[in-house]
Amino acid sequence: MQQVGVVGAGTMGAGIAQVCATAGLQVVLVDVGSEQLQRGQAAIAESLGRLEPKGKLPRPAAEITGRIRTSTAMADLANVDFVVEAAFEDSVVKTALFATLDAACKPDAILASNTSSISITRLAAATKRPDKVVGMHFMNPVPVMGYVELIRGLQTSDATLTRTRELAKMLGKTAVESTDTPGFIANRILMPMINEAVFALSEGVGTADAIDTMMKGLNFPMGPLALADLIGLDVCLAVLEVMHRDFGDPKYRPAPLLRQYVRARWLGRKSGRGFFGYPK
Ligand code: NAD
């Protein structure tokens, strides 16, 4: 594997492009506009700038950024061996994207989604290569976290899963496999906890500080509300909505306060305000 495409240059896509380039791969990073691409490049430069002085990079930061080519055209993915899609957590957006990627990429390229909750089986069905579609769910922040969840859709072949495992290994990530069920393993368990923390906040059980401090007292490295702010409240809401709808179980009902914050565009760290404040 030599060339990887990453679609979406947001929180996750920038991190995925960074770890692929750090591992020595050539990367084509695609987003809808130059503003989004510049934001992604700035995030990569900032992260590399933190890692380089600590001696945590196997090659100079300038060489890593030099391996990342940006583009707004899907046609630039024509020669990549593997694509990781990290666009919005919206099944309509992702289904359309997979059809587009299928047309743009060479026939043997693997199309992976970094989705947190959307059915891989459904995304695979939007392509003419359903055996080559897989879930590759990275953890945030990608350059720091050591694990990746691999999701096998109904149609995913053994060969695709093997190549995806190889890529995870190359990136220095430990792979954990999950079946294709809403939220997979990580968010199936994490999101109900975050949601419950938001319900507790809205019911006045404790302040945001008290809720997070108490959970850190249970040895979680971060409180659930700070973690929601890191993930992005829009992403948390989207994941809960998928789980609520696809399981048809009211236990996944998103907390109304979470919905209200997303309406206010209080999205967490990326917008400067969520359950906590993040002055620039
Ligand atoms: P984000 O909002 O930070 O970034 C999404 C990016 O995708 C934006 O830059 C947007 O312009 C771009 N985009 C949207 N539609 C596109 C299209 N059609 N073509 C190209 N680019 C497009 O979101 P994020 O937090 O990076 O999440 C991306 C994906 O990763 C989602 O599926 C999410 O569920 C998943 N994920 C997020 C986290 C997290 O902690 N935020 C963790 C694991 C997985």
Short mmCIF file of C-alpha atoms and ligand atoms in Angstrom, two decimals:
data_model
loop_
_atom_site.label_atom_id
_atom_site.label_comp_id
_atom_site.label_asym_id
_atom_site.label_seq_id
_atom_site.Cartn_x
_atom_site.Cartn_y
_atom_site.Cartn_z
CA MET A 1 0.00 0.00 0.00
CA GLN A 2 1.48 3.33 -1.02
CA GLN A 3 -1.18 5.96 -1.56
CA VAL A 4 -4.13 6.64 0.70
CA GLY A 5 -7.05 9.01 0.19
CA VAL A 6 -8.77 10.72 3.11
CA VAL A 7 -12.15 12.35 2.54
CA GLY A 8 -13.04 15.12 5.00
CA ALA A 9 -10.35 17.33 6.56
CA GLY A 10 -12.13 17.95 9.87
CA THR A 11 -11.24 16.76 13.37
CA MET A 12 -10.81 13.14 12.30
CA GLY A 13 -9.78 13.40 8.64
CA ALA A 14 -6.86 15.70 9.48
CA GLY A 15 -5.68 13.27 12.16
CA ILE A 16 -6.02 10.26 9.84
CA ALA A 17 -4.10 12.03 7.05
CA GLN A 18 -1.40 12.93 9.58
CA VAL A 19 -0.88 9.38 10.87
CA CYS A 20 -0.86 7.94 7.33
CA ALA A 21 1.79 10.45 6.19
CA THR A 22 3.76 9.87 9.40
CA ALA A 23 3.83 6.16 8.54
CA GLY A 24 5.40 7.02 5.17
CA LEU A 25 2.32 6.83 2.93
CA GLN A 26 1.45 9.40 0.28
CA VAL A 27 -1.89 11.02 1.15
CA VAL A 28 -4.53 12.81 -0.91
CA LEU A 29 -6.75 14.78 1.47
CA VAL A 30 -10.09 15.84 -0.05
CA ASP A 31 -12.72 18.23 1.29
CA VAL A 32 -15.46 20.37 -0.23
CA GLY A 33 -13.57 23.68 -0.12
CA SER A 34 -10.15 25.24 0.32
CA GLU A 35 -11.14 26.81 3.65
CA GLN A 36 -11.84 23.34 5.13
CA LEU A 37 -8.57 22.01 3.69
CA GLN A 38 -6.59 24.91 5.14
CA ARG A 39 -8.16 24.34 8.55
CA GLY A 40 -7.18 20.67 8.34
CA GLN A 41 -3.61 21.53 7.30
CA ALA A 42 -3.35 23.99 10.20
CA ALA A 43 -4.51 21.30 12.65
CA ILE A 44 -1.92 18.88 11.25
CA ALA A 45 0.87 21.48 11.49
CA GLU A 46 -0.12 22.26 15.08
CA SER A 47 -0.17 18.59 16.08
CA LEU A 48 3.17 17.85 14.38
CA GLY A 49 4.61 20.97 16.04
CA ARG A 50 3.72 19.48 19.43
CA LEU A 51 4.99 15.97 18.64
CA GLU A 52 8.30 16.85 16.94
CA PRO A 53 10.08 18.48 19.91
CA LYS A 54 9.11 15.46 22.05
CA GLY A 55 10.93 13.16 19.61
CA LYS A 56 7.69 11.36 18.78
CA LEU A 57 7.98 11.54 14.98
CA PRO A 58 9.87 8.95 12.92
CA ARG A 59 10.64 11.54 10.23
CA PRO A 60 10.82 15.36 10.06
CA ALA A 61 7.48 17.19 10.30
CA ALA A 62 8.24 18.97 6.99
CA GLU A 63 8.60 15.62 5.23
CA ILE A 64 5.27 14.45 6.71
CA THR A 65 3.36 17.53 5.58
CA GLY A 66 5.07 17.20 2.19
CA ARG A 67 3.42 13.80 1.79
CA ILE A 68 -0.08 15.28 2.09
CA ARG A 69 -1.59 16.67 -1.10
CA THR A 70 -4.91 18.49 -0.73
CA SER A 71 -7.71 18.65 -3.27
CA THR A 72 -11.37 19.51 -3.71
CA ALA A 73 -11.76 17.03 -6.57
CA MET A 74 -12.71 13.38 -6.01
CA ALA A 75 -11.00 12.64 -9.36
CA ASP A 76 -7.67 13.09 -7.55
CA LEU A 77 -8.39 9.84 -5.70
CA ALA A 78 -8.12 7.85 -8.95
CA ASN A 79 -4.77 6.24 -8.05
CA VAL A 80 -5.08 5.64 -4.31
CA ASP A 81 -5.01 2.09 -2.91
CA PHE A 82 -7.20 2.78 0.11
CA VAL A 83 -9.67 5.53 1.05
CA VAL A 84 -10.75 6.49 4.55
CA GLU A 85 -13.95 8.55 4.46
CA ALA A 86 -14.32 10.96 7.41
CA ALA A 87 -17.10 13.33 6.25
CA PHE A 88 -20.17 14.30 8.29
CA GLU A 89 -21.94 11.62 10.32
CA ASP A 90 -24.97 11.65 8.06
CA SER A 91 -26.11 8.53 6.24
CA VAL A 92 -27.43 10.50 3.22
CA VAL A 93 -24.09 12.32 2.83
CA LYS A 94 -22.08 9.14 3.31
CA THR A 95 -24.21 6.99 0.99
CA ALA A 96 -23.85 9.55 -1.80
CA LEU A 97 -20.13 9.83 -1.09
CA PHE A 98 -19.60 6.08 -1.37
CA ALA A 99 -21.30 6.01 -4.77
CA THR A 100 -19.03 8.89 -5.86
CA LEU A 101 -15.91 7.23 -4.43
CA ASP A 102 -16.82 3.99 -6.18
CA ALA A 103 -16.87 5.81 -9.51
CA ALA A 104 -13.71 7.84 -8.81
CA CYS A 105 -11.38 5.15 -7.42
CA LYS A 106 -9.61 2.30 -9.19
CA PRO A 107 -11.48 -1.03 -9.01
CA ASP A 108 -9.24 -2.72 -6.44
CA ALA A 109 -9.13 0.21 -4.01
CA ILE A 110 -10.64 -0.41 -0.58
CA LEU A 111 -13.24 2.11 0.59
CA ALA A 112 -13.31 2.46 4.38
CA SER A 113 -15.57 4.65 6.48
CA ASN A 114 -14.57 6.23 9.77
CA THR A 115 -18.26 6.36 10.69
CA SER A 116 -19.10 6.20 14.39
CA SER A 117 -22.43 4.47 13.95
CA ILE A 118 -23.75 4.20 10.37
CA SER A 119 -24.22 0.75 8.83
CA ILE A 120 -21.21 -0.38 6.77
CA THR A 121 -23.53 -2.83 5.02
CA ARG A 122 -25.64 0.11 3.81
CA LEU A 123 -22.60 2.10 2.60
CA ALA A 124 -21.29 -1.00 0.81
CA ALA A 125 -24.61 -1.41 -0.99
CA ALA A 126 -24.18 2.07 -2.51
CA THR A 127 -21.14 0.79 -4.45
CA LYS A 128 -20.40 -1.83 -7.09
CA ARG A 129 -17.61 -3.24 -4.90
CA PRO A 130 -19.43 -4.10 -1.66
CA ASP A 131 -16.79 -6.72 -0.78
CA LYS A 132 -14.19 -3.92 -0.63
CA VAL A 133 -16.09 -1.68 1.80
CA VAL A 134 -15.19 -1.79 5.49
CA GLY A 135 -15.46 0.26 8.66
CA MET A 136 -12.25 1.74 10.08
CA HIS A 137 -13.21 3.73 13.13
CA PHE A 138 -10.33 5.75 14.56
CA MET A 139 -10.35 7.27 18.03
CA ASN A 140 -9.95 11.01 18.66
CA PRO A 141 -7.28 12.48 18.73
CA VAL A 142 -6.03 10.09 16.04
CA PRO A 143 -2.27 10.79 16.39
CA VAL A 144 -2.43 10.05 20.13
CA MET A 145 -4.89 7.17 20.50
CA GLY A 146 -3.60 3.65 20.03
CA TYR A 147 -6.73 1.79 18.93
CA VAL A 148 -8.93 1.48 15.87
CA GLU A 149 -12.20 -0.40 15.52
CA LEU A 150 -12.63 -2.50 12.35
CA ILE A 151 -16.17 -3.21 11.20
CA ARG A 152 -17.08 -5.93 8.81
CA GLY A 153 -20.25 -5.34 6.78
CA LEU A 154 -22.34 -8.24 5.57
CA GLN A 155 -20.54 -8.16 2.20
CA THR A 156 -16.96 -7.35 3.37
CA SER A 157 -14.47 -9.97 2.13
CA ASP A 158 -11.73 -11.63 4.18
CA ALA A 159 -9.13 -10.08 1.87
CA THR A 160 -10.48 -6.58 2.56
CA LEU A 161 -10.39 -7.14 6.30
CA THR A 162 -6.82 -8.47 6.08
CA ARG A 163 -5.64 -5.41 4.12
CA THR A 164 -7.40 -3.11 6.58
CA ARG A 165 -5.73 -4.88 9.52
CA GLU A 166 -2.38 -4.44 7.75
CA LEU A 167 -2.98 -0.72 7.36
CA ALA A 168 -3.93 -0.39 11.04
CA LYS A 169 -0.69 -2.15 11.98
CA MET A 170 1.34 0.08 9.69
CA LEU A 171 -0.18 3.11 11.45
CA GLY A 172 0.81 1.65 14.83
CA LYS A 173 -2.80 1.08 15.92
CA THR A 174 -4.19 -1.96 17.69
CA ALA A 175 -7.26 -3.19 15.82
CA VAL A 176 -10.39 -4.42 17.56
CA GLU A 177 -13.11 -6.05 15.48
CA SER A 178 -16.81 -5.34 15.84
CA THR A 179 -19.88 -6.56 14.02
CA ASP A 180 -21.88 -4.08 11.94
CA THR A 181 -24.43 -2.98 14.54
CA PRO A 182 -25.32 0.66 15.36
CA GLY A 183 -22.50 2.33 17.32
CA PHE A 184 -20.32 -0.81 17.01
CA ILE A 185 -18.51 -1.48 20.32
CA ALA A 186 -17.04 1.90 21.24
CA ASN A 187 -20.04 4.18 20.80
CA ARG A 188 -22.60 1.55 21.81
CA ILE A 189 -21.13 1.86 25.29
CA LEU A 190 -19.66 5.39 25.33
CA MET A 191 -22.61 7.37 23.92
CA PRO A 192 -25.22 6.20 26.46
CA MET A 193 -22.81 7.34 29.19
CA ILE A 194 -22.31 10.76 27.60
CA ASN A 195 -26.08 11.05 27.04
CA GLU A 196 -26.79 10.16 30.67
CA ALA A 197 -24.29 12.80 31.80
CA VAL A 198 -26.23 15.40 29.73
CA PHE A 199 -29.54 14.23 31.25
CA ALA A 200 -27.96 14.50 34.73
CA LEU A 201 -26.75 18.03 33.92
CA SER A 202 -30.16 19.11 32.63
CA GLU A 203 -31.90 17.66 35.70
CA GLY A 204 -29.53 19.55 38.01
CA VAL A 205 -28.05 16.40 39.53
CA GLY A 206 -24.71 18.20 39.49
CA THR A 207 -22.87 21.00 37.71
CA ALA A 208 -20.81 20.13 34.61
CA ASP A 209 -17.70 20.36 36.79
CA ALA A 210 -19.18 18.10 39.47
CA ILE A 211 -20.32 15.47 36.93
CA ASP A 212 -16.93 15.32 35.22
CA THR A 213 -14.95 15.43 38.47
CA MET A 214 -16.99 12.55 39.90
CA MET A 215 -16.45 10.41 36.79
CA LYS A 216 -12.71 11.14 36.81
CA GLY A 217 -12.86 9.97 40.42
CA LEU A 218 -13.97 6.61 38.99
CA ASN A 219 -10.71 6.52 37.04
CA PHE A 220 -11.99 7.71 33.68
CA PRO A 221 -9.17 9.90 32.31
CA MET A 222 -11.69 12.52 31.15
CA GLY A 223 -15.20 13.40 32.29
CA PRO A 224 -18.03 12.52 29.87
CA LEU A 225 -18.98 16.16 29.23
CA ALA A 226 -15.40 17.19 28.40
CA LEU A 227 -15.15 14.12 26.18
CA ALA A 228 -18.39 15.10 24.40
CA ASP A 229 -16.86 18.55 23.81
CA LEU A 230 -13.75 16.88 22.34
CA ILE A 231 -15.77 14.60 20.07
CA GLY A 232 -18.13 17.41 18.96
CA LEU A 233 -21.70 17.67 20.24
CA ASP A 234 -23.07 17.45 16.68
CA VAL A 235 -21.23 14.16 16.21
CA CYS A 236 -22.54 12.83 19.57
CA LEU A 237 -26.11 13.79 18.63
CA ALA A 238 -25.80 12.21 15.17
CA VAL A 239 -24.51 8.94 16.65
CA LEU A 240 -27.28 8.82 19.27
CA GLU A 241 -29.89 9.50 16.58
CA VAL A 242 -28.62 6.58 14.49
CA MET A 243 -28.62 4.26 17.53
CA HIS A 244 -32.07 5.45 18.62
CA ARG A 245 -33.55 4.96 15.15
CA ASP A 246 -31.76 1.76 14.13
CA PHE A 247 -32.29 -0.11 17.40
CA GLY A 248 -35.77 1.38 17.85
CA ASP A 249 -35.06 1.42 21.58
CA PRO A 250 -35.98 4.51 23.66
CA LYS A 251 -32.96 3.98 25.90
CA TYR A 252 -30.86 5.73 23.22
CA ARG A 253 -33.11 8.84 23.07
CA PRO A 254 -30.79 11.88 22.81
CA ALA A 255 -31.00 14.27 25.77
CA PRO A 256 -33.02 17.38 24.75
CA LEU A 257 -30.26 19.60 26.19
CA LEU A 258 -27.74 18.01 23.79
CA ARG A 259 -30.08 18.83 20.90
CA GLN A 260 -30.46 22.40 22.17
CA TYR A 261 -26.68 22.94 22.35
CA VAL A 262 -26.30 21.68 18.78
CA ARG A 263 -29.07 24.09 17.65
CA ALA A 264 -27.12 26.93 19.32
CA ARG A 265 -23.99 25.70 17.45
CA TRP A 266 -22.32 25.14 20.82
CA LEU A 267 -20.47 22.16 19.42
CA GLY A 268 -17.63 21.81 21.92
CA ARG A 269 -13.95 22.50 21.32
CA LYS A 270 -14.29 23.03 17.59
CA SER A 271 -16.69 25.97 18.05
CA GLY A 272 -15.10 27.34 21.24
CA ARG A 273 -18.03 26.46 23.48
CA GLY A 274 -19.79 23.31 24.59
CA PHE A 275 -20.40 22.14 28.13
CA PHE A 276 -17.18 24.00 28.91
CA GLY A 277 -15.58 27.09 27.32
CA TYR A 278 -12.55 26.96 25.00
CA PRO A 279 -11.31 30.49 24.40
CA LYS A 280 -9.09 30.68 21.30
P1 NAD B 1 -15.97 17.37 11.29
O1 NAD B 1 -17.27 18.07 11.23
O2 NAD B 1 -14.86 17.92 12.15
O3 NAD B 1 -15.37 17.23 9.81
C1 NAD B 1 -16.09 16.71 8.73
C2 NAD B 1 -15.43 17.23 7.46
O4 NAD B 1 -16.01 16.54 6.34
C3 NAD B 1 -15.66 18.72 7.21
O5 NAD B 1 -14.43 19.37 6.97
C4 NAD B 1 -16.56 18.75 5.97
O6 NAD B 1 -16.35 19.88 5.15
C5 NAD B 1 -16.16 17.46 5.29
N1 NAD B 1 -17.17 16.97 4.35
C6 NAD B 1 -18.52 16.89 4.52
N2 NAD B 1 -19.12 16.40 3.42
C7 NAD B 1 -18.12 16.14 2.54
C8 NAD B 1 -18.08 15.63 1.21
N3 NAD B 1 -19.19 15.29 0.58
N4 NAD B 1 -16.89 15.52 0.60
C9 NAD B 1 -15.74 15.86 1.23
N5 NAD B 1 -15.71 16.36 2.49
C10 NAD B 1 -16.88 16.50 3.13
O7 NAD B 1 -16.31 15.88 11.70
P2 NAD B 1 -15.37 14.79 12.44
O8 NAD B 1 -15.53 14.93 13.90
O9 NAD B 1 -14.02 14.82 11.81
O10 NAD B 1 -16.15 13.44 12.03
C11 NAD B 1 -15.95 12.86 10.77
C12 NAD B 1 -16.40 11.41 10.83
O11 NAD B 1 -15.61 10.73 11.82
C13 NAD B 1 -17.85 11.21 11.24
O12 NAD B 1 -18.36 10.11 10.56
C14 NAD B 1 -17.75 10.91 12.74
O13 NAD B 1 -18.81 10.16 13.23
C15 NAD B 1 -16.46 10.12 12.78
N6 NAD B 1 -15.77 10.09 14.06
C16 NAD B 1 -15.68 11.22 14.82
C17 NAD B 1 -14.98 11.18 16.03
C18 NAD B 1 -14.82 12.41 16.88
O14 NAD B 1 -14.37 12.29 18.04
N7 NAD B 1 -15.14 13.59 16.38
C19 NAD B 1 -14.38 9.98 16.46
C20 NAD B 1 -14.47 8.84 15.63
C21 NAD B 1 -15.17 8.91 14.44
#
